[in-house]
Each structure stands twice: as C-alpha cells, then as structure tokens.
C-alpha cells in the first residue's frame, strides 16, 4: 500500500488493518482480514488456516500474544467474564493496538514489524525465509525458483513462521554467523479447538499471572511482546523475559525489502541474520513431556510412523506423575472442576509438529486433530482405559508381526519349521516383510475406530471396549489376508498362509486370556 507524505511516496502495509490473516468462515470459504478485524470478529469465524500447518500454528501464537495484552487472565473469574461475553472487546482491542499501530507496519521506517536490519550480511532471495526447504513444495506450490516474489500478506505470514519454525544452519562462517532453530522446531505443539475462532483462542489463552506456579507463565514487569520493545534483541539473552517474550521470540534478524512492480508491492529479497538463541531448560506450555528414567522429562515429538491417537497416553493422562501434558489441557480441567466449562462441550485437540533431518532440513510437517470429550479430562479413569486400549492395539500388532514373520520364513525356507532344518536369515525375512508393507493396512483403519472409542467411553457405553477390541482383531486378520493375497497359491505358499493364520489366531486368544 502506497501513501504520500510531504510529496514523497512511502510504502506501508499495516497488519492491523490490511488483509493478511486467512480466516475460515462457517460455510468453509476463506477471507483474509487484518489483525484487528480477525480478533474483533473471531466469534463469527470457524477457524484460521495458513498456507501450511506451520503457518497456522505461528498465526495462532501471534494472536495469543496480542490477546494476553488485551484480555485479563489473572484468574478464572476474569477469564470467564470474557468467555461468557462470547467475543473480544473491540474497545479494548482498539485501545491497546492504537498505542502500537506503527509497530505493526511491515515496512515502517523505524520499527518494521518483527524486523531489524543486520549490516554484516547482504540481501538474499526471500524464499530462503521459508523454514524447511525440503517440504516447501508440499505447501507452497507457487515456489519454483529463487526468483519467487511475495505479496506483503504472504511475506508477513512467512516472516512469522520463520521466527517460530526456522531451522538452524550457517549464514556466514567467516563472520561467525550461525542460525538457530525456532522455538517450535522441536516437539509437537498442542492447541484446543472450540466451535469458533474465538473459542479456540480463549481455550489456549492460559492463565498468566504473577503468582502462577509455572515459572514460564509467571507474569513479570520485564516481560513484553517484541513490538513493545524498542530493541527486541536487547538485553542480549538466551532465556525469555517471560511468556510474552517467548511467544514473540525473535529467532532471526530479518529485514524485508519491498519493491514496486506492475503497480503492486512485492517482497523479493530479505536481509536475514541470526537472532536470539534459546538455551537452558524451557518447558513450553504448549508441548507435552514424558518422563525418561535416565534423562528426566523429554518433549513429545512428531513420529512420522505414528498417528496422533497412538501417542495419546502422553497427553491425556493429565494426573500421571510421568506426564506433563500441555497447559491448555490442565487449564480446561481446572475450568471443568469449577463448573466454568460444561462437561458436555465437545472440543478437538490439534497438534502441529515437524520431522527434521540433519538438524537443518524439515522433511515432514503435519497437522493432526482428534476429538476431545471433556469427560476425558474430568475422569482420569477414562484416560487410563484409553492408554490400555492403545497398548492393546500395539500388542495385536506384535501378534500380526509374528504371523507375517512366520509366513516370510516359510516362504524363504519351506521346511524351516521342522527340526534340524535350515532357517531363513533374519535379513532375508526382514526384506520380504518390508516388501509386503504389512502394517499399512493395519493402523489407518483403527484411527477413527479409536475416536469412536473415545466418545463411547465418554458417553459411558458399556460395550465400548469390546467393540473396539473386535475391530482391532478383525483389522489384524484383514491385514494378514492382504499379505497372503500377495503370495502365490503353491504348496509352499498355502503352507505358509495356514501357519501364519494359526500364529495370529493363537496370539489373539492369548491376549484375550491375559485381559
């Protein structure tokens, strides 16, 4: 957006008023809004969704930082006042944001939003701001060459994502400039989702007060979001001044360079250098942690071979001493206990995580959702039952493994089951089993069956567990049959199939007898 001051043409794109945040309307369509409209009208939208899961998570992170300056969350009563109102106060938003209006201008001459120029490096292509180049084509389909250009709206979203998820690497070794990883590059981040963007933001707007028992949510006089700091890189620090400093952590020193082409403003180049580096022990309130006997609590990571539900025991068992669930779940549990949230309310749990290779390249980023009946948070016995049923599915998978392993061994060496006969090598068996992709038809069908189990347990359906276990058993049997269909019907193949079915049948019987 160009505007004239004193005869000179200036470039401006103010994030408070210009459209750049993609909001999902209740009919599924998308509309881009400025930050003020997004928050003031959040109750009218279903959700928001960026160009990638990383963008979506980064946008929510930013909105929460703003709201913590507008909404009082010192205690449950103040939080409930806003929740019951059903929308964010336009007056409160306007009063706060007007103070910092120029700091939200992407191209402000003194304090461009989330930016600071570094004099030791030259500009390079704006595409380099995108975290995880390996995965970029999956989500940024317009990215083909380093000549790509971005609208101010796109550049703003990419800038925020870079501060949050950027990978470490070398910027200029001669000048001792090395990039650091963003604060959400490690571990999965969790969000509670409600029936509107307003509810989602409120459910993740955690209690933030001077007397908070979690030091990472303890409000201090020094704590402030980056836009309130004249220099967000001073004082030099490796630990945040508080939660708001952490939510707006400046992982990079970035400076966007706007150009005018064809009557529009574009960003084609950026100056990018290392910024703040996180060190030390920081327990992120939006991550889940599991106790390791040797290393203490370790954060839960995205496992590319496991869907979210298979990791559910790490965050649903909120009373376990071996678990540190995301704070949003504990906050919701507190609200339920005080009857501030109705147990009948149906929420969703959303997670975003990445898989990083060589500590420098994102090869996978994934957003997952699962239903979360609030009874699960109210009744810890339900979480324990779910944990047991996830373990049951893992145990059935092991029995399926033994069956497929048996079949592979007999196909390679038909008489290996007889005494004193040569057995197939483990390497050969492993290769044949990998060729069959024997797990591919087992886990995916169980995901929605597990979500049904979650809801049935919440609704106190008596036969919920028996229904689930029958589905797990039949899915294992179907998976074995899928593998059997891949082999020939020779005598050797028939023998291997019969033996595999027998191994699986006996394994399932044993599991049932063990409860």
Coordinates of C-alpha atoms in Angstrom, one line a residue:
X1 CA 0.0 0.0 0.0
X2 CA 1.5 3.3 -1.1
X3 CA 0.7 6.6 0.6
X4 CA 2.1 10.1 0.2
X5 CA 3.7 12.2 3.0
X6 CA 5.3 15.5 2.1
X7 CA 5.3 14.7 -1.6
X8 CA 7.3 11.5 -1.1
X9 CA 5.8 8.1 -1.9
X10 CA 6.0 5.7 1.1
X11 CA 5.4 2.0 1.2
X12 CA 3.2 0.8 4.0
X13 CA 1.4 -2.4 4.9
X14 CA -0.1 -2.2 8.4
X15 CA -1.0 -5.7 9.7
X16 CA -3.8 -4.2 11.9
X17 CA -5.9 -3.1 9.0
X18 CA -4.7 -4.7 5.8
X19 CA -6.0 -8.2 4.9
X20 CA -3.4 -11.0 5.5
X21 CA -4.8 -13.5 8.0
X22 CA -6.8 -16.3 6.3
X23 CA -10.0 -16.8 8.4
X24 CA -12.3 -19.8 7.7
X25 CA -16.0 -18.8 7.6
X26 CA -18.7 -21.2 8.8
X27 CA -19.5 -22.1 5.2
X28 CA -15.9 -23.2 4.6
X29 CA -14.9 -20.3 2.5
X30 CA -11.8 -18.2 3.3
X31 CA -11.5 -14.5 3.8
X32 CA -8.3 -12.5 4.6
X33 CA -8.6 -9.9 7.3
X34 CA -6.3 -7.6 9.3
X35 CA -5.4 -8.4 12.8
X36 CA -7.9 -6.1 14.4
X37 CA -10.9 -7.5 12.4
X38 CA -9.7 -11.1 13.0
X39 CA -9.8 -10.6 16.7
X40 CA -12.8 -8.4 17.0
X41 CA -14.8 -10.8 14.7
X42 CA -13.3 -14.0 15.9
X43 CA -16.6 -15.2 17.2
X44 CA -18.0 -15.1 13.6
X45 CA -15.4 -17.4 12.2
X46 CA -14.8 -21.1 12.4
X47 CA -11.0 -21.0 12.5
X48 CA -8.0 -19.7 10.6
X49 CA -5.7 -21.6 8.3
X50 CA -2.4 -20.6 6.7
X51 CA -0.7 -22.0 3.7
X52 CA 0.9 -24.7 5.8
X53 CA 0.4 -26.2 9.3
X54 CA 3.5 -24.3 10.4
X55 CA 1.9 -21.0 9.3
X56 CA -1.4 -21.8 11.0
X57 CA 0.4 -22.5 14.3
X58 CA 2.5 -19.4 14.0
X59 CA -0.5 -17.2 13.4
X60 CA -2.3 -18.6 16.5
X61 CA 0.9 -18.0 18.5
X62 CA 0.9 -14.3 17.4
X63 CA -2.8 -13.8 18.2
X64 CA -2.4 -15.2 21.7
X65 CA 0.5 -12.8 22.4
X66 CA -1.7 -9.9 21.4
X67 CA -4.7 -11.1 23.4
X68 CA -2.6 -11.5 26.6
X69 CA -2.2 -7.7 26.4
X70 CA -5.9 -7.2 26.0
X71 CA -7.6 -9.9 28.0
X72 CA -7.1 -10.2 31.7
X73 CA -6.3 -13.9 32.6
X74 CA -5.0 -13.4 36.1
X75 CA -7.7 -15.8 37.4
X76 CA -10.6 -18.0 36.3
X77 CA -13.2 -15.3 37.1
X78 CA -11.6 -12.7 34.8
X79 CA -11.2 -15.4 32.0
X80 CA -14.8 -16.5 32.4
X81 CA -16.1 -12.9 32.1
X82 CA -14.7 -12.8 28.5
X83 CA -15.8 -16.4 27.7
X84 CA -19.3 -15.7 28.7
X85 CA -19.4 -12.4 26.8
X86 CA -18.7 -14.5 23.7
X87 CA -16.4 -12.1 21.9
X88 CA -13.4 -9.9 22.3
X89 CA -14.0 -6.3 23.2
X90 CA -13.5 -4.0 20.2
X91 CA -12.9 -1.1 22.6
X92 CA -10.2 -2.9 24.5
X93 CA -8.5 -4.1 21.3
X94 CA -8.6 -0.7 19.7
X95 CA -7.3 1.0 22.9
X96 CA -4.3 -1.3 23.0
X97 CA -3.5 -1.7 19.3
X98 CA -3.7 2.1 18.7
X99 CA -0.7 2.6 21.0
X100 CA 1.4 0.3 18.9
X101 CA -0.1 0.9 15.4
X102 CA 3.2 1.9 13.7
X103 CA 5.0 -1.1 15.2
X104 CA 2.6 -3.4 13.2
X105 CA 3.5 -1.8 9.9
X106 CA 5.5 -4.3 7.9
X107 CA 7.5 -1.5 6.2
X108 CA 7.7 1.1 8.9
X109 CA 10.9 3.1 8.6
X110 CA 11.8 3.0 12.3
X111 CA 10.3 -0.2 13.7
X112 CA 9.1 -2.5 10.9
X113 CA 7.1 -5.4 12.4
X114 CA 9.2 -8.3 13.6
X115 CA 12.3 -7.0 11.8
X116 CA 15.7 -5.4 12.4
X117 CA 18.3 -5.0 9.7
X118 CA 21.8 -6.5 10.1
X119 CA 24.6 -4.7 8.5
X120 CA 27.1 -7.6 8.2
X121 CA 25.1 -9.5 5.6
X122 CA 23.8 -8.8 2.1
X123 CA 20.2 -9.4 0.9
X124 CA 19.3 -12.8 -0.5
X125 CA 16.2 -14.3 -2.1
X126 CA 13.1 -14.1 0.1
X127 CA 12.4 -17.8 -0.5
X128 CA 15.2 -18.5 2.0
X129 CA 13.0 -17.3 4.8
X130 CA 10.8 -20.4 4.3
X131 CA 11.7 -22.9 7.0
X132 CA 12.4 -26.5 5.9
X133 CA 13.1 -26.1 2.2
X134 CA 12.7 -29.8 1.6
X135 CA 9.0 -29.7 2.5
X136 CA 8.2 -26.4 0.9
X137 CA 6.7 -27.7 -2.4
X138 CA 4.1 -29.7 -0.4
X139 CA 2.5 -26.5 0.8
X140 CA 3.9 -23.5 -1.2
X141 CA 3.0 -24.6 -4.7
X142 CA 4.0 -21.3 -6.2
X143 CA 7.6 -21.8 -5.1
X144 CA 9.5 -23.0 -8.1
X145 CA 12.7 -20.8 -8.3
X146 CA 14.6 -18.4 -6.2
X147 CA 13.1 -15.6 -8.3
X148 CA 9.8 -16.0 -6.4
X149 CA 8.2 -12.9 -5.1
X150 CA 5.6 -12.5 -2.3
X151 CA 2.8 -10.1 -1.6
X152 CA 3.1 -8.2 1.7
X153 CA 0.4 -10.5 3.1
X154 CA 2.4 -13.6 2.2
X155 CA 5.6 -12.1 3.4
X156 CA 4.1 -11.3 6.7
X157 CA 2.9 -14.9 7.3
X158 CA 6.3 -16.3 6.2
X159 CA 8.1 -13.9 8.4
X160 CA 6.2 -15.0 11.5
X161 CA 6.6 -18.7 10.6
X162 CA 10.4 -18.2 10.2
X163 CA 10.7 -16.8 13.7
X164 CA 8.8 -19.8 15.0
X165 CA 9.9 -22.8 13.0
X166 CA 13.1 -21.8 11.2
X167 CA 15.9 -24.4 11.1
X168 CA 19.5 -23.9 12.3
X169 CA 22.3 -23.5 9.8
X170 CA 25.2 -21.5 8.5
X171 CA 24.7 -17.9 7.5
X172 CA 28.3 -16.7 7.2
X173 CA 31.1 -18.7 8.9
X174 CA 33.7 -16.1 8.2
X175 CA 31.7 -13.6 10.3
X176 CA 30.7 -16.2 12.8
X177 CA 27.0 -16.0 11.9
X178 CA 25.1 -19.2 12.5
X179 CA 21.3 -19.5 12.5
X180 CA 19.5 -21.0 15.5
X181 CA 16.4 -23.2 15.4
X182 CA 13.0 -21.7 16.1
X183 CA 11.3 -22.3 19.5
X184 CA 8.7 -24.7 17.9
X185 CA 11.0 -26.6 15.7
X186 CA 11.4 -29.2 18.4
X187 CA 8.5 -31.2 19.7
X188 CA 4.8 -31.1 18.9
X189 CA 2.7 -28.1 19.9
X190 CA -0.9 -28.6 21.1
X191 CA -4.0 -26.5 20.8
X192 CA -7.5 -26.9 22.0
X193 CA -10.1 -26.1 19.3
X194 CA -13.6 -25.0 20.0
X195 CA -16.6 -24.2 17.8
X196 CA -15.3 -20.8 16.7
X197 CA -12.0 -19.0 16.3
X198 CA -13.0 -17.0 19.5
X199 CA -13.4 -20.2 21.5
X200 CA -10.1 -21.7 20.1
X201 CA -8.2 -18.6 21.1
X202 CA -9.8 -18.4 24.5
X203 CA -9.1 -22.1 25.3
X204 CA -5.4 -21.5 24.6
X205 CA -5.3 -18.2 26.4
X206 CA -3.7 -19.6 29.5
X207 CA -3.8 -18.2 33.0
X208 CA -0.9 -15.6 33.0
X209 CA -0.3 -14.1 36.4
X210 CA 2.4 -13.1 38.9
X211 CA 1.5 -15.9 41.2
X212 CA 1.4 -18.7 38.6
X213 CA 3.0 -21.9 39.8
X214 CA 4.6 -22.5 36.4
X215 CA 7.5 -20.0 36.1
X216 CA 7.1 -20.0 32.3
X217 CA 3.6 -18.5 32.8
X218 CA 4.5 -16.2 35.6
X219 CA 3.9 -12.5 34.7
X220 CA 6.8 -10.1 35.4
X221 CA 7.3 -6.4 34.9
X222 CA 10.1 -7.0 32.4
X223 CA 8.0 -9.3 30.2
X224 CA 6.6 -7.8 26.9
X225 CA 5.9 -8.8 23.3
X226 CA 8.5 -7.9 20.7
X227 CA 6.6 -4.9 19.3
X228 CA 6.6 -3.1 22.6
X229 CA 10.5 -3.3 22.8
X230 CA 12.5 -0.5 21.1
X231 CA 15.1 -3.2 20.5
X232 CA 13.8 -6.7 20.9
X233 CA 17.4 -8.1 20.8
X234 CA 18.4 -6.1 23.9
X235 CA 19.2 -7.1 26.5
X236 CA 21.1 -9.9 25.0
X237 CA 19.6 -13.1 26.4
X238 CA 19.2 -16.8 25.9
X239 CA 16.2 -17.1 28.2
X240 CA 12.9 -15.2 27.6
X241 CA 12.0 -12.4 29.9
X242 CA 8.6 -14.1 30.3
X243 CA 5.8 -15.8 28.4
X244 CA 5.1 -12.9 26.0
X245 CA 8.7 -12.5 25.1
X246 CA 8.7 -16.2 24.4
X247 CA 5.6 -16.1 22.2
X248 CA 7.2 -13.3 20.1
X249 CA 10.8 -14.6 20.3
X250 CA 12.9 -13.1 17.6
X251 CA 14.7 -16.1 16.2
X252 CA 16.0 -14.1 13.2
X253 CA 17.1 -10.6 12.5
X254 CA 15.1 -10.1 9.3
X255 CA 14.5 -7.1 7.1
X256 CA 12.1 -7.3 4.2
X257 CA 12.9 -5.3 1.1
X258 CA 9.8 -4.1 -0.7
X259 CA 9.8 -3.3 -4.4
X260 CA 7.1 -1.9 -6.7
X261 CA 6.4 -3.9 -9.8
X262 CA 3.3 -3.7 -12.1
X263 CA 1.7 -1.3 -9.7
X264 CA 1.9 -3.7 -6.8
X265 CA 4.2 -4.1 -3.8
X266 CA 6.3 -7.3 -3.7
X267 CA 9.0 -8.7 -1.4
X268 CA 11.7 -10.5 -3.5
X269 CA 14.7 -10.1 -1.2
X270 CA 15.4 -10.1 2.5
X271 CA 18.3 -9.4 4.8
X272 CA 18.5 -12.3 7.2
X273 CA 20.9 -13.0 10.1
X274 CA 20.9 -14.9 13.4
X275 CA 18.7 -13.5 16.2
X276 CA 18.1 -14.6 19.7
X277 CA 19.2 -18.1 20.7
X278 CA 17.2 -20.1 23.2
X279 CA 19.3 -22.1 25.7
X280 CA 18.7 -23.8 29.0
X281 CA 15.6 -25.5 30.3
X282 CA 12.4 -24.1 28.9
X283 CA 9.2 -26.0 29.5
X284 CA 6.9 -24.9 26.7
X285 CA 3.3 -24.6 28.0
X286 CA 2.0 -25.8 24.6
X287 CA 4.1 -29.0 24.4
X288 CA 3.8 -32.5 26.1
X289 CA 6.5 -34.1 28.1
X290 CA 7.2 -37.7 29.2
X291 CA 9.5 -38.8 32.0
X292 CA 12.6 -40.7 30.9
X293 CA 14.2 -42.7 33.7
X294 CA 17.6 -41.6 32.7
X295 CA 17.1 -38.1 31.1
X296 CA 14.2 -36.7 33.0
X297 CA 11.3 -35.2 31.2
X298 CA 11.6 -35.2 27.4
X299 CA 9.2 -33.5 25.0
X300 CA 6.9 -35.4 22.7
X301 CA 8.0 -35.3 19.0
X302 CA 6.1 -35.9 15.8
X303 CA 6.6 -39.6 14.9
X304 CA 6.1 -40.0 11.1
X305 CA 5.1 -43.6 11.6
X306 CA 2.5 -42.9 14.3
X307 CA -0.8 -41.1 14.1
X308 CA -1.7 -38.8 17.0
X309 CA -4.0 -41.2 18.7
X310 CA -1.2 -43.7 19.2
X311 CA 0.6 -41.1 21.3
X312 CA -2.5 -40.1 23.3
X313 CA -1.3 -41.6 26.6
X314 CA 1.4 -38.9 26.6
X315 CA -1.1 -36.1 27.0
X316 CA -4.5 -37.4 28.0
X317 CA -3.3 -38.9 31.3
X318 CA -3.1 -35.4 33.0
X319 CA -2.8 -36.8 36.5
X320 CA 0.2 -39.0 35.9
X321 CA 3.5 -38.1 37.5
X322 CA 5.3 -39.4 34.5
X323 CA 3.5 -37.0 32.2
X324 CA 3.5 -33.2 31.7
X325 CA 0.6 -32.5 29.4
X326 CA 0.1 -29.2 27.5
X327 CA -1.1 -26.5 29.8
X328 CA -4.3 -25.9 27.8
X329 CA -5.5 -29.4 28.9
X330 CA -4.7 -28.6 32.6
X331 CA -6.4 -25.2 32.2
X332 CA -9.5 -26.8 30.7
X333 CA -9.5 -29.4 33.5
X334 CA -9.4 -26.5 36.1
X335 CA -12.3 -24.8 34.4
X336 CA -14.3 -28.0 34.4
X337 CA -13.7 -28.5 38.1
X338 CA -15.1 -25.1 38.8
X339 CA -18.1 -25.8 36.6
X340 CA -17.0 -23.0 34.2
X341 CA -16.9 -25.3 31.2
X342 CA -19.8 -27.8 30.7
X343 CA -18.6 -31.4 30.5
X344 CA -20.9 -31.9 27.6
X345 CA -18.9 -29.5 25.4
X346 CA -17.2 -31.2 22.6
X347 CA -13.7 -29.9 21.7
X348 CA -10.9 -31.0 19.4
X349 CA -7.2 -31.3 20.0
X350 CA -5.0 -30.1 17.3
X351 CA -1.3 -30.7 17.1
X352 CA 1.4 -29.4 14.7
X353 CA 4.9 -31.0 14.5
X354 CA 7.9 -31.4 12.2
X355 CA 10.4 -34.0 11.4
X356 CA 13.9 -32.6 10.9
X357 CA 16.8 -34.3 9.2
X358 CA 20.5 -33.4 9.8
X359 CA 19.4 -30.7 12.2
X360 CA 18.8 -28.4 9.2
X361 CA 16.0 -29.7 6.9
X362 CA 12.3 -30.2 7.6
X363 CA 11.3 -33.3 5.7
X364 CA 7.8 -33.5 7.1
X365 CA 5.4 -31.2 8.9
X366 CA 2.0 -32.4 9.9
X367 CA -1.2 -31.1 11.5
X368 CA -3.4 -33.7 13.2
X369 CA -6.7 -33.4 15.0
X370 CA -8.7 -35.7 17.3
X371 CA -12.0 -35.3 19.2
X372 CA -11.6 -34.5 22.9
X373 CA -14.7 -35.0 25.0
X374 CA -14.2 -33.1 28.3
X375 CA -15.2 -36.2 30.3
X376 CA -11.7 -37.5 29.5
X377 CA -10.2 -34.6 31.4
X378 CA -12.7 -34.8 34.2
X379 CA -12.4 -38.6 34.8
X380 CA -8.8 -39.8 34.9
X381 CA -10.0 -43.4 34.8
X382 CA -11.1 -42.8 31.2
X383 CA -7.6 -41.7 30.3
X384 CA -6.2 -44.9 31.9
X385 CA -8.6 -47.0 29.9
X386 CA -7.7 -45.3 26.7
X387 CA -4.0 -45.9 27.4
X388 CA -4.6 -49.5 28.0
X389 CA -6.5 -49.9 24.7
X390 CA -3.7 -48.2 22.7
X391 CA -1.4 -50.7 24.3
X392 CA -3.8 -53.5 23.3
X393 CA -3.6 -52.3 19.6
X394 CA 0.2 -52.4 19.9
X395 CA 0.1 -55.9 21.3
X396 CA -2.2 -57.1 18.5
X397 CA 0.2 -55.5 16.0
X398 CA 3.0 -57.6 17.6
X399 CA 1.0 -60.8 17.1
X400 CA 0.4 -59.7 13.4
X401 CA 4.2 -59.3 13.1
X402 CA 4.8 -62.8 14.4
X403 CA 2.3 -64.2 11.9
X404 CA 3.8 -62.3 8.9
X405 CA 7.3 -63.2 10.1
X406 CA 6.4 -66.9 10.2
X407 CA 5.0 -66.7 6.7
X408 CA 8.1 -65.0 5.3
X409 CA 10.4 -67.6 6.9
X410 CA 8.4 -70.5 5.5
X411 CA 8.3 -68.9 2.0
X412 CA 12.1 -68.5 2.0
X413 CA 12.8 -71.9 3.6
X414 CA 9.7 -74.2 3.3
X415 CA 10.9 -76.7 5.9
X416 CA 12.3 -74.2 8.4
X417 CA 9.6 -75.2 10.9
X418 CA 10.9 -78.8 11.1
X419 CA 13.7 -79.8 13.5
X420 CA 17.3 -79.6 12.2
X421 CA 16.3 -77.8 9.0
X422 CA 17.9 -74.6 7.8
X423 CA 16.1 -71.4 8.9
X424 CA 15.9 -68.3 6.8
X425 CA 18.2 -65.4 7.8
X426 CA 16.7 -62.6 9.7
X427 CA 17.9 -60.1 7.0
X428 CA 16.1 -62.0 4.2
X429 CA 12.9 -62.2 6.3
X430 CA 13.1 -58.5 7.1
X431 CA 13.4 -57.6 3.4
X432 CA 10.5 -59.8 2.4
X433 CA 8.3 -58.3 5.1
X434 CA 9.2 -54.8 4.1
X435 CA 8.2 -55.6 0.6
X436 CA 4.7 -56.6 1.8
X437 CA 4.2 -53.3 3.7
X438 CA 2.3 -55.4 6.2
X439 CA 1.5 -52.6 8.6
X440 CA 0.0 -50.3 6.0
X441 CA -3.5 -51.9 6.2
X442 CA -3.5 -52.2 10.0
X443 CA -3.0 -48.8 11.6
X444 CA -5.0 -46.4 9.4
X445 CA -8.5 -48.1 9.8
X446 CA -8.0 -48.1 13.6
X447 CA -7.7 -44.3 13.9
X448 CA -11.4 -43.5 13.5
X449 CA -12.4 -46.6 15.5
X450 CA -10.3 -45.2 18.3
X451 CA -12.1 -41.8 18.1
X452 CA -15.4 -43.7 18.4
X453 CA -13.9 -45.5 21.4
X454 CA -13.1 -42.1 23.0
X455 CA -16.6 -40.8 22.5
X456 CA -18.2 -44.1 23.6
X457 CA -16.2 -44.1 26.9
X458 CA -17.1 -40.5 27.5
X459 CA -20.8 -41.5 26.9
X460 CA -20.4 -44.5 29.3
X461 CA -21.3 -47.0 26.6
X462 CA -21.0 -50.4 28.3
X463 CA -19.7 -52.4 25.4
X464 CA -17.3 -49.7 24.1
X465 CA -14.1 -51.7 24.8
X466 CA -15.4 -55.0 23.5
X467 CA -16.5 -53.3 20.2
X468 CA -13.0 -51.7 19.9
X469 CA -11.2 -54.9 20.5
X470 CA -13.2 -56.8 18.0
X471 CA -12.4 -54.1 15.4
X472 CA -8.7 -54.3 16.3
X473 CA -8.7 -58.1 15.9
X474 CA -10.6 -58.2 12.7
X475 CA -8.4 -55.4 11.3
X476 CA -5.3 -57.6 12.1
X477 CA -6.9 -60.6 10.4
X478 CA -7.8 -58.5 7.3
X479 CA -4.2 -57.2 7.2
X480 CA -2.8 -60.7 7.3
X481 CA -5.2 -61.7 4.5
X482 CA -4.0 -58.7 2.4
X483 CA -0.4 -60.1 2.7
X484 CA -1.5 -63.6 1.9
X485 CA -3.1 -62.3 -1.3
X486 CA 0.4 -61.1 -2.4
X487 CA 1.9 -64.7 -2.4
X488 CA 1.3 -67.5 -4.9
X489 CA -1.0 -70.4 -4.2
X490 CA 1.7 -73.1 -4.5
X491 CA 2.0 -75.8 -1.9
X492 CA 4.7 -73.7 -0.1
X493 CA 2.5 -70.6 -0.2
X494 CA -0.5 -72.5 1.2
X495 CA 1.5 -73.9 4.0
X496 CA 2.9 -70.5 4.9
X497 CA -0.6 -69.0 4.9
X498 CA -2.0 -71.7 7.1
X499 CA 0.8 -71.4 9.6
X500 CA 0.5 -67.6 9.6
X501 CA -3.2 -67.7 10.3
X502 CA -2.6 -70.2 13.1
X503 CA 0.1 -68.0 14.7
X504 CA -2.2 -64.9 14.7
X505 CA -5.2 -66.8 16.0
X506 CA -3.2 -68.2 18.9
X507 CA -1.7 -64.8 19.6
X508 CA -5.1 -63.2 19.8
X509 CA -6.5 -65.9 22.1
X510 CA -3.5 -65.4 24.4
X511 CA -4.1 -61.6 24.5
X512 CA -7.7 -62.1 25.4
X513 CA -7.0 -64.6 28.1
X514 CA -4.5 -62.1 29.7
X515 CA -7.2 -59.5 29.7

